[in-house]
Tab-separated table of C-alpha atoms in Angstrom:
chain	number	residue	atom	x	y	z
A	1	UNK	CA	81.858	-18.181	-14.728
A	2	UNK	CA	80.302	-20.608	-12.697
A	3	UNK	CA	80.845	-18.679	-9.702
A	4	UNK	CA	78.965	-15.818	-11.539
A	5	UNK	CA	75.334	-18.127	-12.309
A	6	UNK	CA	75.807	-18.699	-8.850
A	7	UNK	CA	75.769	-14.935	-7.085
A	8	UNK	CA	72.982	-14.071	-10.120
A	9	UNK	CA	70.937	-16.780	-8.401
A	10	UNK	CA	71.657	-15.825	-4.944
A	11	UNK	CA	70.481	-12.142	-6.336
A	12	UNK	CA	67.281	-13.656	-7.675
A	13	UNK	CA	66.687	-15.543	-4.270
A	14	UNK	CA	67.392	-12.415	-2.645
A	15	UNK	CA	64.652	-10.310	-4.854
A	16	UNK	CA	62.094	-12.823	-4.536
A	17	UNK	CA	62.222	-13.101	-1.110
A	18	UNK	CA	62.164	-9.070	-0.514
A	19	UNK	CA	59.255	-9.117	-2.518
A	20	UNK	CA	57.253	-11.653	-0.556
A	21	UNK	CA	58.183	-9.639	2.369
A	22	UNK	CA	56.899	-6.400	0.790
A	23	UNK	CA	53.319	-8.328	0.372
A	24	UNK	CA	53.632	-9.550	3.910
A	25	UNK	CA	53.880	-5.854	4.917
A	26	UNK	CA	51.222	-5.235	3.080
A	27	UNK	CA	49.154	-7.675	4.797
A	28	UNK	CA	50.491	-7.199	8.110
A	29	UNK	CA	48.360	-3.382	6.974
A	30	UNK	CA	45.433	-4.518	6.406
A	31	UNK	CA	45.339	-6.074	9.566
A	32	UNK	CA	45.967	-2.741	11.296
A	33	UNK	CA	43.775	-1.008	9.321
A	34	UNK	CA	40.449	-3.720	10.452
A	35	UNK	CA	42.113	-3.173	14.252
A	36	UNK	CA	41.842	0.729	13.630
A	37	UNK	CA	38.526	0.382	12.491
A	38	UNK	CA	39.993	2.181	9.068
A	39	UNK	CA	37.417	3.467	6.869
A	40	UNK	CA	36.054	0.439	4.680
A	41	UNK	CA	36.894	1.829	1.320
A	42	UNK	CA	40.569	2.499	2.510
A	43	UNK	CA	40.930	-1.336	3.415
A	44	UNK	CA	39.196	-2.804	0.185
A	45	UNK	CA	42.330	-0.413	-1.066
A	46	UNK	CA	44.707	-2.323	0.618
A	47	UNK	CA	43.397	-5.503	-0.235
A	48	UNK	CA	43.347	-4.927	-4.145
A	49	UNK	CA	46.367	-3.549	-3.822
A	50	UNK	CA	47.689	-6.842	-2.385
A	51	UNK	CA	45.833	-8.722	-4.759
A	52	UNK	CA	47.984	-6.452	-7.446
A	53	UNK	CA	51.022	-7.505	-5.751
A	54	UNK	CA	50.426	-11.204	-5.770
A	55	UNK	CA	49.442	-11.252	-9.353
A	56	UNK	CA	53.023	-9.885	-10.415
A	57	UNK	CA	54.868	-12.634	-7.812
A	58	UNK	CA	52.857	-15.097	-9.755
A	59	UNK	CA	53.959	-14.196	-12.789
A	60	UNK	CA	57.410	-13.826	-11.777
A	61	UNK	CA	57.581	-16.874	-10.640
A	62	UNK	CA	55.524	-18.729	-14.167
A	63	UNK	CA	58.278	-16.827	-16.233
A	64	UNK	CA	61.306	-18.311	-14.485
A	65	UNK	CA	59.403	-21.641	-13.979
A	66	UNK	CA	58.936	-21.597	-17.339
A	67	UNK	CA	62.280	-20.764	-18.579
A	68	UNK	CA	64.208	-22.800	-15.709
A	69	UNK	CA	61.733	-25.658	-15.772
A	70	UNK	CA	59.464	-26.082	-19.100
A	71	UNK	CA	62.071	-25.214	-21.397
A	72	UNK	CA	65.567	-27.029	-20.579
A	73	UNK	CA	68.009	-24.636	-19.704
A	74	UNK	CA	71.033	-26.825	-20.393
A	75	UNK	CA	70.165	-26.918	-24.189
A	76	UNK	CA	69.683	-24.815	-26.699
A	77	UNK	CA	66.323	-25.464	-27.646
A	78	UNK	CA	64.591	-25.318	-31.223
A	79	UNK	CA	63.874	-21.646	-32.000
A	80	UNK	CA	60.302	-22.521	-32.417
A	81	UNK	CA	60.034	-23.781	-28.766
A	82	UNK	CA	62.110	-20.454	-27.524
A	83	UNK	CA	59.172	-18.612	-29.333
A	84	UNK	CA	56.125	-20.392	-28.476
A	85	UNK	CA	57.592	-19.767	-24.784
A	86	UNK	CA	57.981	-16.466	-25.415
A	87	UNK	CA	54.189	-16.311	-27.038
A	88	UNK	CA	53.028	-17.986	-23.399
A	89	UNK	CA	54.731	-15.822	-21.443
A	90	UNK	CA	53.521	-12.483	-23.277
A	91	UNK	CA	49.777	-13.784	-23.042
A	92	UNK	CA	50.149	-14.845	-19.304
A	93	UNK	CA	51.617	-11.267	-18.898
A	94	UNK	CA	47.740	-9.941	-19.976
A	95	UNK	CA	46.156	-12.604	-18.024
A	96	UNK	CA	47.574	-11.882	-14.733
A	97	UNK	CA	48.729	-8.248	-14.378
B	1	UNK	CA	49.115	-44.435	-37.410
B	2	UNK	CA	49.311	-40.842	-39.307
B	3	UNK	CA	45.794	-41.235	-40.373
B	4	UNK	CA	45.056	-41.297	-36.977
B	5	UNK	CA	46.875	-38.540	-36.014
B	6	UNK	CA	44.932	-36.239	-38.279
B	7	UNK	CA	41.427	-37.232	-37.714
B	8	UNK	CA	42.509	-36.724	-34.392
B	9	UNK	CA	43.684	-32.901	-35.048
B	10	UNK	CA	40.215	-32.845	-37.270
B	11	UNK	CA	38.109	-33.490	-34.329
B	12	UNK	CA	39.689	-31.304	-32.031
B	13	UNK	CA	39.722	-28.548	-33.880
B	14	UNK	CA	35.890	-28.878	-34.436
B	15	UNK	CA	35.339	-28.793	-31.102
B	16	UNK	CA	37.215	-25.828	-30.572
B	17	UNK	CA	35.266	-23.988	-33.394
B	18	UNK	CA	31.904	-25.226	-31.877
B	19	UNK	CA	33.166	-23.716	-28.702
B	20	UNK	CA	34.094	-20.167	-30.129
B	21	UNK	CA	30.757	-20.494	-32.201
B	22	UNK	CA	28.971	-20.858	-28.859
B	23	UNK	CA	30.652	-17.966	-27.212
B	24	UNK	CA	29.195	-15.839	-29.990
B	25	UNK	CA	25.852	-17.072	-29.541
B	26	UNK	CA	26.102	-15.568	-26.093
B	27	UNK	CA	27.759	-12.653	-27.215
B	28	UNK	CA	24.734	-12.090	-29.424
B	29	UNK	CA	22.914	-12.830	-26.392
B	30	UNK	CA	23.921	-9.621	-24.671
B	31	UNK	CA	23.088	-7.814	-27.773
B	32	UNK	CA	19.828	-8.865	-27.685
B	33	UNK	CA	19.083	-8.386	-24.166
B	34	UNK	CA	20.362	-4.844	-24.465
B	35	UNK	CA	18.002	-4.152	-27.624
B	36	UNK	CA	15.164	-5.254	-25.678
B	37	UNK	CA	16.218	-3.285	-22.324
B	38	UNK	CA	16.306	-6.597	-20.339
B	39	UNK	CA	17.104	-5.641	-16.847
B	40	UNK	CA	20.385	-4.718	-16.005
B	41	UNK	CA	21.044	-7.547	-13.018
B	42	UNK	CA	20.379	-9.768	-16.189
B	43	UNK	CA	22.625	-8.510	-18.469
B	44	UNK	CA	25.081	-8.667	-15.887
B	45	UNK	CA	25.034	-12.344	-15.350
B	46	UNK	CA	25.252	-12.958	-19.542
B	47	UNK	CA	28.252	-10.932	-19.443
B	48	UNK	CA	29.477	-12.936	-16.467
B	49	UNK	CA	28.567	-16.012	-18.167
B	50	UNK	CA	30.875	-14.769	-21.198
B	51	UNK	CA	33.791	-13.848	-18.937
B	52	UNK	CA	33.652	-17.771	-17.643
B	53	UNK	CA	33.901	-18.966	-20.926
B	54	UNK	CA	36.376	-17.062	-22.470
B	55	UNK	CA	38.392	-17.691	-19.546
B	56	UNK	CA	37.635	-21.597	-19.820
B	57	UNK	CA	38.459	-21.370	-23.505
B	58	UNK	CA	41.824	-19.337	-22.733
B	59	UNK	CA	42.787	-22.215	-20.559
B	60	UNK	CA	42.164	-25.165	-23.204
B	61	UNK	CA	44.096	-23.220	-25.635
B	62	UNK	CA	46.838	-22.151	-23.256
B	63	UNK	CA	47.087	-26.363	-22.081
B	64	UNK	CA	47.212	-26.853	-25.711
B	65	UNK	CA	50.039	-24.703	-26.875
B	66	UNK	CA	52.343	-25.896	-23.580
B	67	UNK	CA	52.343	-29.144	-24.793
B	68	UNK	CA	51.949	-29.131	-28.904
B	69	UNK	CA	54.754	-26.190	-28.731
B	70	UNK	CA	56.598	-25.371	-25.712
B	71	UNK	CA	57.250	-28.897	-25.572
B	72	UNK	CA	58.669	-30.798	-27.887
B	73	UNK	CA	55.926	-32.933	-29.233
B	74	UNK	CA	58.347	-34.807	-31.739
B	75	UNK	CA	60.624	-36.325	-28.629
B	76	UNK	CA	60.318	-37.920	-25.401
B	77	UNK	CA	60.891	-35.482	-23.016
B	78	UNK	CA	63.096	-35.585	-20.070
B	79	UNK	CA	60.166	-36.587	-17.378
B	80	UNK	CA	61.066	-33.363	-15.000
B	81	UNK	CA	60.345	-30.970	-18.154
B	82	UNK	CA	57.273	-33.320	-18.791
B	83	UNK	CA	56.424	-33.136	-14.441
B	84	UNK	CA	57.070	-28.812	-14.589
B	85	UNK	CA	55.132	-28.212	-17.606
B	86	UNK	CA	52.271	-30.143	-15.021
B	87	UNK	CA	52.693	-28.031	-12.486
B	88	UNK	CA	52.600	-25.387	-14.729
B	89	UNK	CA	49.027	-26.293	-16.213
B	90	UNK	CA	47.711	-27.372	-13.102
B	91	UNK	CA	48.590	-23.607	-11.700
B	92	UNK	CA	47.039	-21.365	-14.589
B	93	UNK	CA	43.793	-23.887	-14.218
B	94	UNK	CA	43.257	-22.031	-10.350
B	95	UNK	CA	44.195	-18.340	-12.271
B	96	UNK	CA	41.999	-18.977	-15.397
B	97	UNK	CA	39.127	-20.700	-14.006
C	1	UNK	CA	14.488	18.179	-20.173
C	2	UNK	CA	13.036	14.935	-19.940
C	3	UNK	CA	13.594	14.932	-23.758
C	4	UNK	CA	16.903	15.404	-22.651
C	5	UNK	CA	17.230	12.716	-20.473
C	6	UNK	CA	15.554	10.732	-22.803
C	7	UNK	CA	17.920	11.089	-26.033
C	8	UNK	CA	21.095	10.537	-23.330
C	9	UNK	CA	19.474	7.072	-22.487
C	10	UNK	CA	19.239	6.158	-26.253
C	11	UNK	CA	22.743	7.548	-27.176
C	12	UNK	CA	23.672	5.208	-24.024
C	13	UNK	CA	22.036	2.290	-25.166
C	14	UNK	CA	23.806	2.904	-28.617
C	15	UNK	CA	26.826	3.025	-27.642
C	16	UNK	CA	26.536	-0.299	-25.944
C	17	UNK	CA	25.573	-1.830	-28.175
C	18	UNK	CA	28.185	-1.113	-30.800
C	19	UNK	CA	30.654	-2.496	-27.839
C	20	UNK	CA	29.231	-5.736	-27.825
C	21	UNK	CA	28.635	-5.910	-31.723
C	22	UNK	CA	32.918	-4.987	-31.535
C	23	UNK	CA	33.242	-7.773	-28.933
C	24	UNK	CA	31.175	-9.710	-30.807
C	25	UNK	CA	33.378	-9.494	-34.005
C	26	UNK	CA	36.615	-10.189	-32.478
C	27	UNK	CA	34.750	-13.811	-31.094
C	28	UNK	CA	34.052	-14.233	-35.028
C	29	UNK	CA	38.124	-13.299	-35.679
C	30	UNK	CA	38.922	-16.339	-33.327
C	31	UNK	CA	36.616	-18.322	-35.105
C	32	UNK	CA	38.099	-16.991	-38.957
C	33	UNK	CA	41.911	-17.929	-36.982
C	34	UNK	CA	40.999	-21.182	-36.183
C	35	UNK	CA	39.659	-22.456	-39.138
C	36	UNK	CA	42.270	-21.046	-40.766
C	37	UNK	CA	44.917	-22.625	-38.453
C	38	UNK	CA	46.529	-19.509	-37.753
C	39	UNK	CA	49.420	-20.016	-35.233
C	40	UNK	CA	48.486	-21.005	-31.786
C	41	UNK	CA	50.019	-17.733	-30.597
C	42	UNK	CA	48.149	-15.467	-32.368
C	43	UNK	CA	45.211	-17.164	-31.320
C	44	UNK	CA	45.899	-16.951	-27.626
C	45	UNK	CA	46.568	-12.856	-28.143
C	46	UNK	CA	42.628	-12.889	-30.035
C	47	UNK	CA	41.399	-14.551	-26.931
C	48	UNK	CA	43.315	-12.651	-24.486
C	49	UNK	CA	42.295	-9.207	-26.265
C	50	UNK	CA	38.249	-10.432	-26.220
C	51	UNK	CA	38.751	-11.269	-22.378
C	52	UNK	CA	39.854	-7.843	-21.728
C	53	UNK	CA	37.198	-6.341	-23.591
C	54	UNK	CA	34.625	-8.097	-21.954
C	55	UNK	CA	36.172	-7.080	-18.611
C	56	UNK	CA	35.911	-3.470	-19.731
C	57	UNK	CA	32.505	-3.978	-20.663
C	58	UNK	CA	31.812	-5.774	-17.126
C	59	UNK	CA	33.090	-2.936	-15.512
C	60	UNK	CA	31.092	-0.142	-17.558
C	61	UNK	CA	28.099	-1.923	-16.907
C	62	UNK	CA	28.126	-2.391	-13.445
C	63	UNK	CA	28.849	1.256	-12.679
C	64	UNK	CA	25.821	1.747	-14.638
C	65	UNK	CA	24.108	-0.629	-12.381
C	66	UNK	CA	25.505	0.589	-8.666
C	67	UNK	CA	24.009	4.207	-10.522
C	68	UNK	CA	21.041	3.570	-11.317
C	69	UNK	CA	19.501	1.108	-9.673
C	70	UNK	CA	21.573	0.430	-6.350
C	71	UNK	CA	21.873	3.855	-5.403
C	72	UNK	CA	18.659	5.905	-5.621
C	73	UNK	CA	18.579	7.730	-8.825
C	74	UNK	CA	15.268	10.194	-8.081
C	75	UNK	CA	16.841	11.065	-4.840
C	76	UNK	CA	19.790	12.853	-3.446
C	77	UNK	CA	21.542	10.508	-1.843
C	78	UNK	CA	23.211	11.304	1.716
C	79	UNK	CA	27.244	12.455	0.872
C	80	UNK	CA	28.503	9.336	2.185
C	81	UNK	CA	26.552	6.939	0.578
C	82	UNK	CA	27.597	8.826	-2.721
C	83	UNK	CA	30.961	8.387	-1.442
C	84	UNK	CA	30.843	4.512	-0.309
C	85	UNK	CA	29.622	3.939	-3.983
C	86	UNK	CA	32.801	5.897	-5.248
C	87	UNK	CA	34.895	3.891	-3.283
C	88	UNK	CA	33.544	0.648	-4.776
C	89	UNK	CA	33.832	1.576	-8.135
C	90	UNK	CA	37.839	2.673	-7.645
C	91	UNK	CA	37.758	-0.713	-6.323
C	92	UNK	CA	36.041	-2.713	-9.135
C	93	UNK	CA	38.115	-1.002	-11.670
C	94	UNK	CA	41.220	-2.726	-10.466
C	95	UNK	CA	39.545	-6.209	-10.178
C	96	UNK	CA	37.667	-6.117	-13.870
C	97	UNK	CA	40.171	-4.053	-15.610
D	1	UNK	CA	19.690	-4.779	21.783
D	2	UNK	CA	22.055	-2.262	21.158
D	3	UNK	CA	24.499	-4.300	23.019
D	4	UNK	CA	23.701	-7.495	20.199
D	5	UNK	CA	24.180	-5.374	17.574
D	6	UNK	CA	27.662	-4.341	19.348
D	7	UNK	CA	28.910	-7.781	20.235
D	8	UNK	CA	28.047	-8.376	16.414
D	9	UNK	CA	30.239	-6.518	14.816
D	10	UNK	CA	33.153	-7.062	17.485
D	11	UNK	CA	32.422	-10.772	16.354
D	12	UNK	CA	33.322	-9.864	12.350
D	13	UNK	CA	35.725	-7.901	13.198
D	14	UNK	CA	37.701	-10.587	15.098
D	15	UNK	CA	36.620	-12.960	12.467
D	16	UNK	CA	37.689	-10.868	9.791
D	17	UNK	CA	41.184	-10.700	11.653
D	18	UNK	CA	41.485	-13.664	11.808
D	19	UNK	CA	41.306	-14.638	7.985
D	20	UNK	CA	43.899	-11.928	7.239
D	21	UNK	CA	45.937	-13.330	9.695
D	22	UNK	CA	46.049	-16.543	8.334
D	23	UNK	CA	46.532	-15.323	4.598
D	24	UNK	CA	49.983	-13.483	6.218
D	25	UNK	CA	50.797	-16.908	7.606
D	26	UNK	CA	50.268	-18.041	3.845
D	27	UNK	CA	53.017	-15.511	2.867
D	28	UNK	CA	54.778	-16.473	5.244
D	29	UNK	CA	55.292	-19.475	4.241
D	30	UNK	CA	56.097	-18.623	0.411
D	31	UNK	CA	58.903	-16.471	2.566
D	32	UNK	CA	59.730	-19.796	4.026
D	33	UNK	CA	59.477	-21.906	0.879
D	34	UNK	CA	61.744	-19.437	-1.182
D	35	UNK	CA	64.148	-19.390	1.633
D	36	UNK	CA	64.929	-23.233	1.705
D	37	UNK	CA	64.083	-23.536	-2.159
D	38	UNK	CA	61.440	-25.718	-2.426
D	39	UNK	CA	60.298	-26.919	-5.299
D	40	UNK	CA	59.199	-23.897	-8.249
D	41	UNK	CA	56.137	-26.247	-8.509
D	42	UNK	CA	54.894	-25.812	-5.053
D	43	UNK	CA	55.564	-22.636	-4.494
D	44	UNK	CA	53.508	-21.540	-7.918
D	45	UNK	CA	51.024	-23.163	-5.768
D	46	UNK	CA	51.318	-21.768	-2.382
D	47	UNK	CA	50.954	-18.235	-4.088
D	48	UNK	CA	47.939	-19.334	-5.941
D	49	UNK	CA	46.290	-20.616	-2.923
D	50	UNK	CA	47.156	-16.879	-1.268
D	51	UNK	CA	45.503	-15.158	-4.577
D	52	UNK	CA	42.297	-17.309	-3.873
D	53	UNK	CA	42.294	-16.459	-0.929
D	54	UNK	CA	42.916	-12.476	-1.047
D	55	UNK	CA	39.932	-12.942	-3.679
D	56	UNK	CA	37.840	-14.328	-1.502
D	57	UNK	CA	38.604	-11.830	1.543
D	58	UNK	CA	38.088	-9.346	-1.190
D	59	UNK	CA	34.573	-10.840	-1.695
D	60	UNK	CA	33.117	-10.626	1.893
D	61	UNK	CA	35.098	-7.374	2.630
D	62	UNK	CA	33.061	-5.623	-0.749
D	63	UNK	CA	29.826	-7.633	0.243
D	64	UNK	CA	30.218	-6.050	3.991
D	65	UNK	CA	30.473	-2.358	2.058
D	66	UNK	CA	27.593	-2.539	-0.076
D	67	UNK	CA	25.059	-3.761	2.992
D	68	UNK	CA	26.819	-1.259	5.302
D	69	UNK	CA	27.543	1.797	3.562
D	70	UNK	CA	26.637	2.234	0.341
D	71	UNK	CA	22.977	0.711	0.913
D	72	UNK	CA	21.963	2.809	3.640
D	73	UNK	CA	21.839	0.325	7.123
D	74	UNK	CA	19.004	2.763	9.248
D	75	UNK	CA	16.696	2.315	6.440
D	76	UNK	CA	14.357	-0.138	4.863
D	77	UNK	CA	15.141	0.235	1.219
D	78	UNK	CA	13.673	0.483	-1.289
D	79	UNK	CA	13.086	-3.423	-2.413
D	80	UNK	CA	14.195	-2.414	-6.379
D	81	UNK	CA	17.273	-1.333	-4.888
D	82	UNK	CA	17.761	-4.177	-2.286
D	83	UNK	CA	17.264	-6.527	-5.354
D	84	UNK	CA	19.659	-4.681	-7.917
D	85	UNK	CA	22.307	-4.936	-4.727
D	86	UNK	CA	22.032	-8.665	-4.564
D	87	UNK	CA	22.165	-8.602	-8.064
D	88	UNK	CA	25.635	-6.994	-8.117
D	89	UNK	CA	26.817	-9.573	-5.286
D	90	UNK	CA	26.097	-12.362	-7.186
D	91	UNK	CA	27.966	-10.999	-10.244
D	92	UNK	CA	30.798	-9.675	-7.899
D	93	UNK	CA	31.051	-13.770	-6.525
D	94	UNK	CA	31.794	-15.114	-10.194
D	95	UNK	CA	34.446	-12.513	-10.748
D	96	UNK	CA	36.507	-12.367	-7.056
D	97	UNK	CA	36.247	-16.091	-6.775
């Protein structure tokens, strides 16, 4: 079992870190696209669409700080914690999608 | 001690109500300016102004509920739950702002 | 015709208006939650809702705004001006949605 | 003169290269960060600072469209519509900042 937690973490790492490189794509585009002399509307595109991308990372990332950090993941913790957690997390979802 | 404790609750809570109570003024604000056909670069800016403090109230609220419920307020917590939660609020204070 | 024009503005105006007043209502629901000590995460989903309202309002208006009164409205305008203004708006939705 | 106005825009365009080349540094270094798993804490952080900053290259990049394309550059305009643009800038700042 242990060895399981372990590859499920190395998977996470793995995500994350295909993700980030995904938005570095993505930047490494609008870079092009100001070299190209693109159209402006088709880079402000790019951009929001970045700005999209970095939004969901950060959230991401707040939900497993969160739930690996805030909350103590080697306890159960008092059902009321668990749901004002969950409460944070559902709100932060709104906040930065 | 408990006395305390609740006058302190008391207070706050005022001063969360006298907040809300001042976001409708400026909501009623906007109404206003729309009856009257204020110009539009003006309405913008109330409507800005509202955004702000919304998202400055969202923030106080959010700080609040991290550490009267996603904490545990009744214990000592371990310090690197206490030091994440930190990093945590210190975070949504750049996204809310 | 210009009657026409005329009655659209009002209807406009109307409509608005009612937005705000609905905006302004869900700032009094916070209000009625807090004094009611309603839990902290319902309160957090009242303020989250108002902020997205007022985005939505944001946005509306300043479409009206890049309409009428940053492009020329008693003129044609040249195609790609029309267009350049199009392109902002896509763009605006995704920042004040 | 024709040659100023040239060497102008060759100027923001390097400058403007530039700044996106330092935000893909920036994601390069949540790459980086992830990779030797620094602390959740700091990299919340490092992608906030990249979100700020995406915001703000946002900003000047919808500034530069409004003065150059959907205002009409070989034109005086009309100062109403000069006004209501500046207008929509200065609302645009408080909500890409």
């Amino acid at each position: 079992m242990e060895i399981d937690v372990l590859s499920h973490l190395i998977a996470e790492k793995a995500k994350l870190i295909a993700r980030v490189r995904r938005i570095r794509g993505q930047v490494e585009a609008i870079e092009r696209a100001l070299d190209n002399e693109a159209a402006c509307g088709d880079v402000l595109q790019l951009v929001a669409a970045v700005r999209g991308a970095i939004g969901g990372l950060s959230h991401e990332l707040i939900e497993h700080h969160i739930q690996a950090h805030v909350l103590d993941p080697d306890h159960a913790q008092a059902p009321e914690r668990r749901r004002a957690a969950e409460d944070l997390m559902g709100v932060l979802r709104t906040y930065l999608k």
